[in-house]
């Protein structure tokens, strides 16, 4: 085999660099090289080398969401963060932790729970890393009380496309010095830079929890019940609706707090939801998971709170019209629903349904985004839909990555 | 007549044509009323003041500034404490005081939509009849504007539990520094694309002018309970705070004042705190009644275990207001015990509290400058009030040195040079103590994207402006990928 000069040059930047294998693809596009930096310094050297060699780069953590977003227009190097791991600091008294971006989210409880603390961020896909959760801005039911990544991330270390290392925020929860670049890179799909380290605020683990659920026939009824719970004084941690295709819908309220407080609030929640509501100390099946499997179509639908019942019923009706088995699940208490369709669904019909969902979500102040879809559907569907502020976003991308080498084409508007 | 004056006259004429003569101030005496914000030690008389009535007028003002190459500075109520709204002598001050309409209170959506000049407390007043309120509560909430809050990412005593402005702003309509009107976020969460809303909040007027703000409304709590605990030392009060947090309680607020701050508050508002206290804590819990009841008893006993010598529990709203009165009036109150003072704002990891307070005490003794301490103890946000007499030779300089040294203490303990008052004019020079040149350069990439010509509030936040230059291939309108036919489908 002829010597690969590019590989040699990358190897000068970090030890773990190899030619890409058959699984090293991003949304179906094959890479040429894979590198796994061990620290921020190595990541910076690699990105400097990639800049000098004009390589297009995407970032990979647990590899659980490489099929999200659009395929990259160009791809040479996958920068893998799985060697960039570990909890750097857990200051229990200050309720913060600093972790390297390749650390798996599901490893954090092992470090934090001993001190009675948690990073209050649900992981809808198991196996994901901290950096991946930030880059794709994933969250789950408990966002209702604790917020999403943007609310929990208090500091970030980045490596820019040109290899320059930058920090923003810090290690204290309250801090307004400088621009909040942490929010900028949250949900940016790695198009602005590599996240190598994150500082998060933590929350105490609750002493008691209760999941109060009730099944209803009509998804819209679940939405209305969620509204009733919201207007009461229960302060739920989560308020979820689960409406699998062809089954009854369930509304579930998660209550957390002191044992006495949770008992009293769970009783109140059962009164609000209706006579046949049940309480449990374990989450219902499918809790905090996306309502789709690998290879399926996964959508995210958002709405103003008052529009949630309408979104639920219109989505169900539109799916019936297009003869598609749509499973809906999500946070009725914040106006975010996820929807899944079998991967083998006819792309034309999926496109028709997405159009219908876009009309509905627009009417209730929200958006429809296709997070993931198999290639035939992706070719037929506009994944992101209309994006307000796109022109400014393009200007941001051009400043951070003027040569468009970081995951080009993965994000909104071809960014 | 100098060229500048002619240019200014032309700009004033353009502004009058765009928004009406009565909305443009050129009279020197009237201009002078805008010469400073809440940090009165910096004063600059603006070249012109514009008072747009709505977003379109605001955009017209910005476009006129762009055409003339004139910098502009946004101003809300002018209560900022870092010189953020300090005018430019060669620039236009764009004041939001004529944009004070509450456009919508939507309890069903838990949202309110307001113009930027709306006063923070006015939102809560309008939402309260529906059982909701606007959670971020800066002590200045009776006068500061929501636009200023957005620009500063303002906090308040209750942000320990409820978060800061950024956690409560769901959408902003802004006039970008090129005069374009842009909407970010809105009624539903998680808009697709970059979180430019998150980047805009806290950008101190350097990324454009907010012309409409959509905020989250929070359900009024079922129960609120407040106690005032008196301790002999700040160390004991700090230990009590640590114990409360370690017990897994998340109070709505934990506020601390030291002996000197108490003395000032007593002199100013006669709040009647327990005599002889070296420190007082105000701890407030709110939420569902059964939760508050369970945790309040726990907080009370933790205070006693940490040697509180007196604990008062607010019997009603009136008594609660009295507890808070001393705390909320603390900044102005030190005026009673000192002719001049600096309100400092820094953050430390809460666990470093006793060490940092000890160092502040030493600094104070070494330099002969008194420091009164007021802080959001729950999250380590210190507000040392550095007392001095400008009439005494050298005191001003010594006070500034002590004030700067306190910020160094914050940084060396892993904290921040500002927790809520912002960087503005005042702290731009301290930014390099917390951030590297590369950090600051990277932040300014964002600024260059929004404002390549540096017209929006220049000279604030960053010690050295970055020259943006042209990005290769930057053009307005069509994206290169789109041009190449690659991005059509997206
Ligand atoms: C007694 C007192 C107590 C205070 N307590 C607190 C406190 O507890 N917590 C806290 O966080 N702050 C506090 N502050 C500081 C101050 O009140 C806040 O920073 C407040 O948000 C400023 O609002 P403003 O309307 O007065 O803004 P201004 O002072 O007018 O402006 C502040 C900044 O915002 C920018 N700006 C204003 N309007 C807009 C707009 N529409 N679009 C874009 N940029 C804009 C300005 O350019 C400037 O940079 C206090 C101040 C005082 C005087």
Coordinates of C-alpha atoms in Angstrom, one line a residue, chain B residues 26-190:
Chain B
X26 CA -30.5 67.7 20.0
X27 CA -30.8 70.3 22.7
X28 CA -27.6 70.2 24.8
X29 CA -29.4 70.6 28.2
X30 CA -31.8 67.8 27.4
X31 CA -29.1 65.6 26.1
X32 CA -27.3 66.0 29.4
X33 CA -30.0 64.2 31.2
X34 CA -28.8 61.0 29.4
X35 CA -25.1 61.4 30.2
X36 CA -24.8 58.4 32.5
X37 CA -26.5 55.3 33.6
X38 CA -26.6 53.9 37.2
X39 CA -22.8 54.1 37.3
X40 CA -22.6 57.8 37.6
X41 CA -18.8 58.1 37.7
X42 CA -18.7 57.9 33.9
X43 CA -20.4 60.7 32.0
X44 CA -20.6 61.4 28.3
X45 CA -23.1 63.6 26.6
X46 CA -24.5 61.8 23.6
X47 CA -24.5 63.6 20.2
X48 CA -28.1 62.8 19.7
X49 CA -30.9 61.0 21.4
X50 CA -33.6 59.1 19.5
X51 CA -36.9 57.9 21.1
X52 CA -38.4 55.5 18.7
X53 CA -42.1 54.6 19.2
X54 CA -42.0 51.1 17.8
X55 CA -39.7 48.5 16.2
X56 CA -40.0 50.0 12.7
X57 CA -38.9 53.4 14.0
X58 CA -36.1 51.7 15.9
X59 CA -35.0 50.0 12.7
X60 CA -35.1 53.3 10.8
X61 CA -32.9 54.9 13.5
X62 CA -30.4 52.1 13.2
X63 CA -30.4 52.3 9.4
X64 CA -29.8 56.0 9.5
X65 CA -26.8 55.4 11.9
X66 CA -25.5 52.7 9.5
X67 CA -25.8 55.0 6.5
X68 CA -23.9 57.7 8.4
X69 CA -21.4 55.3 9.9
X70 CA -22.4 56.6 13.4
X71 CA -22.3 54.4 16.5
X72 CA -25.4 53.9 18.5
X73 CA -26.1 52.8 22.1
X74 CA -29.3 51.4 23.4
X75 CA -30.7 52.5 26.7
X76 CA -33.6 51.2 28.7
X77 CA -34.2 52.8 32.1
X78 CA -30.5 53.7 32.7
X79 CA -30.2 51.7 35.9
X80 CA -27.3 49.6 34.7
X81 CA -24.3 49.5 37.1
X82 CA -21.5 48.8 34.7
X83 CA -21.7 51.8 32.3
X84 CA -23.3 49.7 29.6
X85 CA -25.6 52.4 28.5
X86 CA -22.9 55.1 28.7
X87 CA -23.5 57.2 25.6
X88 CA -20.9 58.0 22.9
X89 CA -20.1 61.7 22.3
X90 CA -20.1 60.9 18.6
X91 CA -23.1 58.6 18.6
X92 CA -26.8 58.3 18.9
X93 CA -28.4 57.1 22.2
X94 CA -31.5 55.0 21.3
X95 CA -33.9 55.1 24.3
X96 CA -36.7 52.6 24.7
X97 CA -38.8 54.7 27.1
X98 CA -41.4 55.3 24.4
X99 CA -41.8 51.6 23.9
X100 CA -43.6 50.6 27.0
X101 CA -46.6 48.5 25.9
X102 CA -47.4 45.1 27.2
X103 CA -48.6 43.5 24.0
X104 CA -50.0 40.2 25.3
X105 CA -50.4 38.3 28.6
X106 CA -51.2 34.7 27.6
X107 CA -51.6 32.7 30.8
X108 CA -52.6 29.6 28.8
X109 CA -49.3 29.8 27.0
X110 CA -47.4 30.9 30.2
X111 CA -46.1 33.7 28.1
X112 CA -46.1 37.5 27.9
X113 CA -45.1 39.6 24.9
X114 CA -43.8 43.1 25.8
X115 CA -42.0 46.0 24.3
X116 CA -38.5 46.6 25.5
X117 CA -39.1 49.6 27.6
X118 CA -41.6 47.8 29.8
X119 CA -40.6 47.8 33.5
X120 CA -39.8 44.4 34.9
X121 CA -42.3 44.6 37.7
X122 CA -45.1 45.7 35.3
X123 CA -45.1 42.2 33.8
X124 CA -45.7 40.6 37.2
X125 CA -48.4 43.2 38.0
X126 CA -50.1 42.4 34.7
X127 CA -49.8 38.6 35.1
X128 CA -50.7 38.3 38.8
X129 CA -54.5 38.5 38.3
X130 CA -54.1 35.2 36.3
X131 CA -52.0 33.6 39.0
X132 CA -48.6 34.1 37.2
X133 CA -45.6 36.2 37.6
X134 CA -42.3 37.0 35.9
X135 CA -39.6 35.3 37.9
X136 CA -36.3 37.2 37.5
X137 CA -36.5 40.0 40.1
X138 CA -33.5 42.4 40.2
X139 CA -33.6 44.7 43.2
X140 CA -34.2 47.5 40.6
X141 CA -37.3 45.8 39.3
X142 CA -39.5 48.8 40.0
X143 CA -37.6 50.9 37.5
X144 CA -35.4 48.7 35.2
X145 CA -36.6 47.8 31.7
X146 CA -37.0 44.3 30.3
X147 CA -34.8 45.3 27.3
X148 CA -32.0 46.2 29.8
X149 CA -32.6 42.9 31.7
X150 CA -32.3 41.0 28.4
X151 CA -29.1 42.9 27.5
X152 CA -27.5 42.3 31.0
X153 CA -29.0 38.8 31.6
X154 CA -30.1 40.3 34.9
X155 CA -30.5 38.2 38.0
X156 CA -32.3 38.7 41.3
X157 CA -32.5 37.2 44.7
X158 CA -34.8 34.4 43.5
X159 CA -32.7 33.3 40.6
X160 CA -31.0 30.7 42.9
X161 CA -34.0 28.5 42.3
X162 CA -35.6 30.0 39.2
X163 CA -32.7 31.0 37.0
X164 CA -31.7 34.3 35.3
X165 CA -33.2 36.3 32.6
X166 CA -31.8 34.0 30.0
X167 CA -33.8 31.1 31.4
X168 CA -37.0 33.1 31.1
X169 CA -36.7 34.7 27.7
X170 CA -38.3 32.7 24.9
X171 CA -38.1 35.1 22.1
X172 CA -36.8 38.4 21.0
X173 CA -37.4 40.6 18.0
X174 CA -34.4 42.7 17.4
X175 CA -33.0 45.3 15.1
X176 CA -29.6 43.9 14.0
X177 CA -26.7 46.3 13.8
X178 CA -27.3 46.5 10.0
X179 CA -30.9 47.7 10.5
X180 CA -32.5 44.4 9.6
X181 CA -35.4 43.2 11.8
X182 CA -34.9 39.7 13.0
X183 CA -37.0 37.4 15.1
X184 CA -35.3 34.8 17.3
X185 CA -37.3 32.2 19.3
X186 CA -40.9 32.8 20.0
X187 CA -44.0 31.1 21.5
X188 CA -42.7 27.6 21.3
X189 CA -39.4 26.2 22.7
X190 CA -36.4 25.0 20.7

